[in-house]
């Protein structure tokens, strides 16, 4: 096992803990904004998981998928910001 594979596995473990904490905030969040931030964090962690797995598997295809997930997550965050700026009115 190389150092980069070991680092990737450690990063995957850290991302797993982060996912658990973000899901707690997503379920427990007192406001809609807290839930949206937790969902945005989950998407960022998903990108991190894909990047770490790309290192462990030594396959760059996962980076393309991570890029797409990051773009979709960004668009979702911008859409919520526009919704919140309108005061929640359609």
PDB file of C-alpha atoms in Angstrom:
ATOM      1  CA  UNK A   1       0.000   0.000   0.000  1.00  0.00           C
ATOM      2  CA  UNK A   2       1.452   3.323  -1.052  1.00  0.00           C
ATOM      3  CA  UNK A   3       1.369   6.538   0.910  1.00  0.00           C
ATOM      4  CA  UNK A   4      -1.192   8.099  -1.439  1.00  0.00           C
ATOM      5  CA  UNK A   5      -3.513   5.096  -1.024  1.00  0.00           C
ATOM      6  CA  UNK A   6      -3.188   5.308   2.751  1.00  0.00           C
ATOM      7  CA  UNK A   7      -3.903   9.045   2.634  1.00  0.00           C
ATOM      8  CA  UNK A   8      -6.929   8.395   0.456  1.00  0.00           C
ATOM      9  CA  UNK A   9      -8.286   5.830   2.905  1.00  0.00           C
ATOM     10  CA  UNK A  10      -7.773   8.204   5.822  1.00  0.00           C
ATOM     11  CA  UNK A  11      -9.579  10.924   3.870  1.00  0.00           C
ATOM     12  CA  UNK A  12     -12.456   8.529   3.169  1.00  0.00           C
ATOM     13  CA  UNK A  13     -12.755   7.744   6.879  1.00  0.00           C
ATOM     14  CA  UNK A  14     -12.775  11.441   7.756  1.00  0.00           C
ATOM     15  CA  UNK A  15     -15.422  12.075   5.094  1.00  0.00           C
ATOM     16  CA  UNK A  16     -17.537   9.290   6.593  1.00  0.00           C
ATOM     17  CA  UNK A  17     -17.513  10.993   9.998  1.00  0.00           C
ATOM     18  CA  UNK A  18     -18.342  14.303   8.342  1.00  0.00           C
ATOM     19  CA  UNK A  19     -21.308  12.750   6.535  1.00  0.00           C
ATOM     20  CA  UNK A  20     -22.694  11.459   9.826  1.00  0.00           C
ATOM     21  CA  UNK A  21     -22.407  14.878  11.471  1.00  0.00           C
ATOM     22  CA  UNK A  22     -23.942  16.645   8.476  1.00  0.00           C
ATOM     23  CA  UNK A  23     -26.894  14.244   8.409  1.00  0.00           C
ATOM     24  CA  UNK A  24     -27.515  14.995  12.092  1.00  0.00           C
ATOM     25  CA  UNK A  25     -27.619  18.713  11.262  1.00  0.00           C
ATOM     26  CA  UNK A  26     -29.829  18.065   8.242  1.00  0.00           C
ATOM     27  CA  UNK A  27     -32.385  16.195  10.339  1.00  0.00           C
ATOM     28  CA  UNK A  28     -32.137  18.343  13.463  1.00  0.00           C
ATOM     29  CA  UNK A  29     -31.598  21.775  11.910  1.00  0.00           C
ATOM     30  CA  UNK A  30     -33.935  24.329  13.445  1.00  0.00           C
ATOM     31  CA  UNK A  31     -34.319  26.393  10.274  1.00  0.00           C
ATOM     32  CA  UNK A  32     -34.498  25.836   6.550  1.00  0.00           C
ATOM     33  CA  UNK A  33     -31.210  27.679   6.054  1.00  0.00           C
ATOM     34  CA  UNK A  34     -29.452  25.250   8.423  1.00  0.00           C
ATOM     35  CA  UNK A  35     -30.806  22.328   6.447  1.00  0.00           C
ATOM     36  CA  UNK A  36     -29.693  23.843   3.146  1.00  0.00           C
ATOM     37  CA  UNK A  37     -26.199  24.466   4.477  1.00  0.00           C
ATOM     38  CA  UNK A  38     -26.051  20.853   5.709  1.00  0.00           C
ATOM     39  CA  UNK A  39     -27.177  19.624   2.297  1.00  0.00           C
ATOM     40  CA  UNK A  40     -24.532  21.793   0.635  1.00  0.00           C
ATOM     41  CA  UNK A  41     -21.941  20.341   3.008  1.00  0.00           C
ATOM     42  CA  UNK A  42     -23.059  16.829   2.073  1.00  0.00           C
ATOM     43  CA  UNK A  43     -22.558  17.602  -1.597  1.00  0.00           C
ATOM     44  CA  UNK A  44     -19.098  19.034  -0.903  1.00  0.00           C
ATOM     45  CA  UNK A  45     -18.208  15.929   1.092  1.00  0.00           C
ATOM     46  CA  UNK A  46     -19.487  13.774  -1.777  1.00  0.00           C
ATOM     47  CA  UNK A  47     -17.057  15.569  -4.051  1.00  0.00           C
ATOM     48  CA  UNK A  48     -14.285  14.907  -1.529  1.00  0.00           C
ATOM     49  CA  UNK A  49     -15.220  11.245  -1.325  1.00  0.00           C
ATOM     50  CA  UNK A  50     -15.088  10.924  -5.105  1.00  0.00           C
ATOM     51  CA  UNK A  51     -11.714  12.672  -5.229  1.00  0.00           C
ATOM     52  CA  UNK A  52     -10.292  10.460  -2.481  1.00  0.00           C
ATOM     53  CA  UNK A  53     -11.645   7.335  -4.149  1.00  0.00           C
ATOM     54  CA  UNK A  54     -10.079   8.500  -7.404  1.00  0.00           C
ATOM     55  CA  UNK A  55      -6.698   8.494  -5.662  1.00  0.00           C
ATOM     56  CA  UNK A  56      -7.261   5.110  -4.016  1.00  0.00           C
ATOM     57  CA  UNK A  57      -8.543   3.468  -7.224  1.00  0.00           C
ATOM     58  CA  UNK A  58      -5.984   5.287  -9.396  1.00  0.00           C
ATOM     59  CA  UNK A  59      -8.742   6.174 -11.873  1.00  0.00           C
ATOM     60  CA  UNK A  60      -9.395   9.750 -13.018  1.00  0.00           C
ATOM     61  CA  UNK A  61     -12.955   9.037 -14.205  1.00  0.00           C
ATOM     62  CA  UNK A  62     -14.262   9.755 -10.700  1.00  0.00           C
ATOM     63  CA  UNK A  63     -12.944  13.304 -10.930  1.00  0.00           C
ATOM     64  CA  UNK A  64     -15.265  14.014 -13.878  1.00  0.00           C
ATOM     65  CA  UNK A  65     -18.231  12.828 -11.846  1.00  0.00           C
ATOM     66  CA  UNK A  66     -17.070  14.913  -8.878  1.00  0.00           C
ATOM     67  CA  UNK A  67     -16.949  17.991 -11.089  1.00  0.00           C
ATOM     68  CA  UNK A  68     -20.528  17.423 -12.230  1.00  0.00           C
ATOM     69  CA  UNK A  69     -21.742  16.941  -8.660  1.00  0.00           C
ATOM     70  CA  UNK A  70     -19.997  20.160  -7.609  1.00  0.00           C
ATOM     71  CA  UNK A  71     -21.632  22.112 -10.431  1.00  0.00           C
ATOM     72  CA  UNK A  72     -25.109  20.807  -9.637  1.00  0.00           C
ATOM     73  CA  UNK A  73     -24.618  21.535  -5.924  1.00  0.00           C
ATOM     74  CA  UNK A  74     -23.521  25.075  -6.721  1.00  0.00           C
ATOM     75  CA  UNK A  75     -26.598  25.648  -8.852  1.00  0.00           C
ATOM     76  CA  UNK A  76     -28.809  24.346  -6.049  1.00  0.00           C
ATOM     77  CA  UNK A  77     -27.211  26.702  -3.558  1.00  0.00           C
ATOM     78  CA  UNK A  78     -27.644  29.661  -5.900  1.00  0.00           C
ATOM     79  CA  UNK A  79     -31.290  28.694  -6.461  1.00  0.00           C
ATOM     80  CA  UNK A  80     -31.941  28.600  -2.722  1.00  0.00           C
ATOM     81  CA  UNK A  81     -30.196  31.959  -2.272  1.00  0.00           C
ATOM     82  CA  UNK A  82     -32.472  33.477  -4.919  1.00  0.00           C
ATOM     83  CA  UNK A  83     -35.491  31.913  -3.214  1.00  0.00           C
ATOM     84  CA  UNK A  84     -34.438  33.227   0.195  1.00  0.00           C
ATOM     85  CA  UNK A  85     -33.765  36.687  -1.193  1.00  0.00           C
ATOM     86  CA  UNK A  86     -37.358  36.864  -2.425  1.00  0.00           C
ATOM     87  CA  UNK A  87     -38.495  36.106   1.099  1.00  0.00           C
ATOM     88  CA  UNK A  88     -39.779  32.661   0.208  1.00  0.00           C
ATOM     89  CA  UNK A  89     -42.421  34.046  -2.130  1.00  0.00           C
ATOM     90  CA  UNK A  90     -42.732  32.315  -5.523  1.00  0.00           C
TER      91      UNK A  90
END
